[in-house]
mmCIF file of C-alpha atoms in Angstrom:
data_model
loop_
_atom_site.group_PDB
_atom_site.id
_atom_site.type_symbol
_atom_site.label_atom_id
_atom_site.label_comp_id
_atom_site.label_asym_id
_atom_site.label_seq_id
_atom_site.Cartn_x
_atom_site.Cartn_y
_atom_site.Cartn_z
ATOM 1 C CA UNK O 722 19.916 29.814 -136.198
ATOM 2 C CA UNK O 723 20.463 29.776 -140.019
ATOM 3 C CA UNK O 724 23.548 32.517 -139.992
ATOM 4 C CA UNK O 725 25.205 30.241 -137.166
ATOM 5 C CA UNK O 726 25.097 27.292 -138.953
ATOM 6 C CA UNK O 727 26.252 29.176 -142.518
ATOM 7 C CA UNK O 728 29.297 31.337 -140.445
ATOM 8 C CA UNK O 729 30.436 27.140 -139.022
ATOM 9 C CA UNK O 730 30.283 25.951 -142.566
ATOM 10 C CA UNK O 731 33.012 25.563 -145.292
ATOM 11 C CA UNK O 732 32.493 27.580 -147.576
ATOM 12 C CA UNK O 733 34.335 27.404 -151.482
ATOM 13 C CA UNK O 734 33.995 30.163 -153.807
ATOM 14 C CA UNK O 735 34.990 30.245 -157.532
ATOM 15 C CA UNK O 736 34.848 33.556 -158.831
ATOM 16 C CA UNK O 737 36.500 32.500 -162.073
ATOM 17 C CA UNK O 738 34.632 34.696 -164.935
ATOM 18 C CA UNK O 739 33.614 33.131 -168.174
ATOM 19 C CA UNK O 740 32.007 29.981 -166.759
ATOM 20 C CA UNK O 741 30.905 27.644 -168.738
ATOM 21 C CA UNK O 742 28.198 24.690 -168.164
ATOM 22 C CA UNK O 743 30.877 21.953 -167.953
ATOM 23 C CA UNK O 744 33.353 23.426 -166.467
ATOM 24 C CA UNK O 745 30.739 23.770 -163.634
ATOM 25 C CA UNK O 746 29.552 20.671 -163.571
ATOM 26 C CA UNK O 747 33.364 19.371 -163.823
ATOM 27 C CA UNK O 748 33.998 21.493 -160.608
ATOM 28 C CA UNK O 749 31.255 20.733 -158.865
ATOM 29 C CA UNK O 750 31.837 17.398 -159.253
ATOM 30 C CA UNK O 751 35.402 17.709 -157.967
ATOM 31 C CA UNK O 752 34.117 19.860 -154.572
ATOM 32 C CA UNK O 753 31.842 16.759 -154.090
ATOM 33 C CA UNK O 754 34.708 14.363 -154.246
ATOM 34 C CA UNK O 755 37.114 16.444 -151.823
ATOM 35 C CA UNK O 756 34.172 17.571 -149.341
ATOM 36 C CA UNK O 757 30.949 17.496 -148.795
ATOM 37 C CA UNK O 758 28.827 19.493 -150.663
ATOM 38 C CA UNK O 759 25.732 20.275 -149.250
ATOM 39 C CA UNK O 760 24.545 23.162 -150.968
ATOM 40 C CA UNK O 761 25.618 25.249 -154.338
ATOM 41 C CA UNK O 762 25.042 28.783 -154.876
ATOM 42 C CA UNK O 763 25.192 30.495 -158.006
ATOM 43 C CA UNK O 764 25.405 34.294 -157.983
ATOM 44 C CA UNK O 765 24.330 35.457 -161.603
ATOM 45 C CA UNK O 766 22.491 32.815 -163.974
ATOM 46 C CA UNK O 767 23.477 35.258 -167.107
ATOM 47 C CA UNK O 768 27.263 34.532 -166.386
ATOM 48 C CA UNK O 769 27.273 31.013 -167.092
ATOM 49 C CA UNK O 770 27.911 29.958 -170.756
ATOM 50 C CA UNK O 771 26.594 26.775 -172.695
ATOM 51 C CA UNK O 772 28.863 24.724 -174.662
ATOM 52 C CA UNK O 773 26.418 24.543 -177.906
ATOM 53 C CA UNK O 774 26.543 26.509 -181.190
ATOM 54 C CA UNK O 775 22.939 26.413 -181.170
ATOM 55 C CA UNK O 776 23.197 28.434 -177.601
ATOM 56 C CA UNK O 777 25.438 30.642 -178.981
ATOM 57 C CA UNK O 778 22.771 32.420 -181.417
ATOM 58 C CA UNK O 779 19.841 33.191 -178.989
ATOM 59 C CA UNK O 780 20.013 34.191 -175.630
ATOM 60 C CA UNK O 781 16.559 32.081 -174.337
ATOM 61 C CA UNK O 782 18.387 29.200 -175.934
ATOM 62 C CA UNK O 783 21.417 29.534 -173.824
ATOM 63 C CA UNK O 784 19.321 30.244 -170.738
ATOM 64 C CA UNK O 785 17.732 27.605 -171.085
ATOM 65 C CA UNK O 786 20.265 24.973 -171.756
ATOM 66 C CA UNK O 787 22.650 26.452 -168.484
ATOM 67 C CA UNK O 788 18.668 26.194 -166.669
ATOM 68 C CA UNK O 789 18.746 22.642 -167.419
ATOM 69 C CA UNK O 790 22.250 22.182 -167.019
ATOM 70 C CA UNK O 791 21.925 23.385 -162.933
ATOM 71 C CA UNK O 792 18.815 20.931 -163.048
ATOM 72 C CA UNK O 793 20.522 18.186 -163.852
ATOM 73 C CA UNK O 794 24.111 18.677 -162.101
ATOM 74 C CA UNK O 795 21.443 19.479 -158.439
ATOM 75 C CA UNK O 796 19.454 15.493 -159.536
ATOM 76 C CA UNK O 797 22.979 14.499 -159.646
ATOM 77 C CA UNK O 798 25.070 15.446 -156.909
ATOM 78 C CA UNK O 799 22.180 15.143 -154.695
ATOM 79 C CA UNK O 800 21.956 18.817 -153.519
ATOM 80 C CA UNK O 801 20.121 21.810 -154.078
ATOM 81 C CA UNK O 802 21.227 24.760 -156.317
ATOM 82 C CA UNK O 803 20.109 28.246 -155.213
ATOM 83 C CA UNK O 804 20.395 30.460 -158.332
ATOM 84 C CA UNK O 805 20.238 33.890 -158.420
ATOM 85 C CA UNK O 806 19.569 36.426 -161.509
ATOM 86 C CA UNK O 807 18.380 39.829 -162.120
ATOM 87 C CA UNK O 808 15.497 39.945 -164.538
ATOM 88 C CA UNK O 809 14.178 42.756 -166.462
ATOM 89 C CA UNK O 810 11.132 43.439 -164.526
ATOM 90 C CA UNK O 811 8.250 44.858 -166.914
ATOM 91 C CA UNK O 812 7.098 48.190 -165.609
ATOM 92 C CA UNK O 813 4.334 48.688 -168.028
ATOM 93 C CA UNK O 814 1.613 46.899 -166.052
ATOM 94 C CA UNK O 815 0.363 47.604 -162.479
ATOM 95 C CA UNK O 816 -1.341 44.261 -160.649
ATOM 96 C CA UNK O 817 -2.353 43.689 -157.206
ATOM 97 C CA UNK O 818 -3.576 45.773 -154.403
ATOM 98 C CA UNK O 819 -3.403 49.815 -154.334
ATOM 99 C CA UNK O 820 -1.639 49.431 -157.978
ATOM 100 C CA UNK O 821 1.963 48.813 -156.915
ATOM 101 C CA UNK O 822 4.234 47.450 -159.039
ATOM 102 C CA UNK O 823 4.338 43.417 -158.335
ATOM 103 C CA UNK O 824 6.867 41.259 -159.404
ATOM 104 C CA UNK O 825 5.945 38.167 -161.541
ATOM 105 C CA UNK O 826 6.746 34.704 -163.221
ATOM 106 C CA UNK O 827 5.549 36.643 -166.705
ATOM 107 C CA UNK O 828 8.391 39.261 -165.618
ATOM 108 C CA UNK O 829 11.798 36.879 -165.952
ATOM 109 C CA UNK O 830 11.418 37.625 -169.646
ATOM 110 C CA UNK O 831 14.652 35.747 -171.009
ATOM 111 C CA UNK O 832 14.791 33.798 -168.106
ATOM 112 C CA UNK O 833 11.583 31.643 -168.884
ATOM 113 C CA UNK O 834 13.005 28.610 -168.601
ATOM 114 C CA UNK O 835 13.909 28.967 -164.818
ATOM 115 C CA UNK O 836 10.157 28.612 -164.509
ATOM 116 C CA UNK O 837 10.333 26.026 -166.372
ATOM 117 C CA UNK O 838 13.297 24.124 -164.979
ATOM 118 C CA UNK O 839 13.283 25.289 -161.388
ATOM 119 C CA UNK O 840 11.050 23.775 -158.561
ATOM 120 C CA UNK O 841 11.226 26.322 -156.963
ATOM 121 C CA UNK O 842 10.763 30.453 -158.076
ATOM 122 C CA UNK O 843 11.347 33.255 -155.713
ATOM 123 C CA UNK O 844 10.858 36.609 -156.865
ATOM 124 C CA UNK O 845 12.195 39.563 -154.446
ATOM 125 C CA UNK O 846 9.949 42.759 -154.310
ATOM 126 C CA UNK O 847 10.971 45.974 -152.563
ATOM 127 C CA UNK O 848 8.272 48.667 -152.561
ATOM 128 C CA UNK O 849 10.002 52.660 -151.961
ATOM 129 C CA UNK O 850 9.152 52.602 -147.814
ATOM 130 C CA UNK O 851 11.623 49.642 -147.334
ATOM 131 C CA UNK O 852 8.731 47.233 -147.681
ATOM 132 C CA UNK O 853 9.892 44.020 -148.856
ATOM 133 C CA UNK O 854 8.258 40.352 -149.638
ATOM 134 C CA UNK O 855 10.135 37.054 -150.964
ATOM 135 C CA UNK O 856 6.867 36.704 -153.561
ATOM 136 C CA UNK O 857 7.457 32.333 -153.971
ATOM 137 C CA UNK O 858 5.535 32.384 -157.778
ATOM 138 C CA UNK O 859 6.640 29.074 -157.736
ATOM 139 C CA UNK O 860 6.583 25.788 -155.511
ATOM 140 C CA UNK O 861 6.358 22.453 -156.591
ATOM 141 C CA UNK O 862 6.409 20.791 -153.138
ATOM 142 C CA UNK O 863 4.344 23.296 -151.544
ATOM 143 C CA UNK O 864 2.513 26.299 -151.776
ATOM 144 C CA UNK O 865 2.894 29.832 -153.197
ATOM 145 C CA UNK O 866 2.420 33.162 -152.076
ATOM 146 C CA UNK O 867 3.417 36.655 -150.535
ATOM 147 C CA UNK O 868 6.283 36.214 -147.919
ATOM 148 C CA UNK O 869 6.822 39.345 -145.622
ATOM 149 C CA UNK O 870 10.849 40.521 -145.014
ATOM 150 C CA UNK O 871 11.756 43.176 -143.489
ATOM 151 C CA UNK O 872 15.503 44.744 -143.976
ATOM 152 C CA UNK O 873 17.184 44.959 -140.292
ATOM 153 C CA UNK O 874 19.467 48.037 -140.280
ATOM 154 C CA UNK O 875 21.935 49.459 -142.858
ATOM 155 C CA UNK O 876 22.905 46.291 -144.064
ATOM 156 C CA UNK O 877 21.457 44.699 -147.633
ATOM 157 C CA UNK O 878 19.884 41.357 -146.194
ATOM 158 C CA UNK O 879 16.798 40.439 -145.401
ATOM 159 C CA UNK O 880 15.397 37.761 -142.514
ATOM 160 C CA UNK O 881 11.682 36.626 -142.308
ATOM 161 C CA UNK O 882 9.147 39.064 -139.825
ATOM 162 C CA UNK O 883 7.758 36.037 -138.052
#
């Protein structure tokens, strides 16, 4: 039901590199005017650049002024923001059952201040056997917890086993 409803929609994409915070917001903005926006997705959090000096000299500082950024421009255009980025998953420490490795909040490294900012965190785990869980470390409307995918076929997606 989801994929129909995405393959009916409008979709804009702005692959323009070297992105920075107002220039998204400034575009965004724009999209709203001319459409309806219902829904933003951002493909790589790292790729989006702050406008401060201060940002400039630490990474977490940058991160977490673009984090706040999204916050903000999603309060204000009245939509929600999926953002996507690759962290740097530890792989010195084993946790949950039969040892595997298990993704975590602790594990975004850099990227602390998604937890902080987002309301939502979703963390994807794959195990070796094609195993795979959305693991939701963080939910402010609702609850957390292991949620089971399984990948149909040849193709890199995932949809829910229910």
């Amino acid at each position: 039901v989801a994929a129909m409803e995405i393959s009916r929609a409008e979709l804009y994409v702005d692959d323009r590199a070297g992105l920075e915070m107002s220039v998204l917001r400034e575009r965004a903005l724009k999209y709203r005017n001319e459409n309806q926006v219902e829904f933003i997705a951002i493909d790589d959090l790292r790729l989006i650049k702050s406008n401060t000096r201060q940002a400039e000299q630490v990474v977490e500082h940058e991160l977490a002024e673009v984090s706040a950024g999204i916050k903000a421009l999603a309060k204000e255009l009245g939509v929600p923001i999926l953002v996507l980025a690759d962290s740097n998953r530890r792989q010195d420490s084993k946790t949950g059952e039969k040892d595997r490795w298990v993704s975590r909040m602790a594990d975004l490294g850099d990227l602390r201040a998604i937890g902080q900012n987002a309301d939502q965190v979703g963390l994807l785990h794959r195990e070796w056997n094609d195993e795979a869980w959305l693991v939701l470390a963080k939910n402010r409307t609702g609850k957390t917890g292991w949620i089971p995918l399984y990948p149909p076929g040849e193709f890199m997606f995932f949809e829910s086993r229910s």
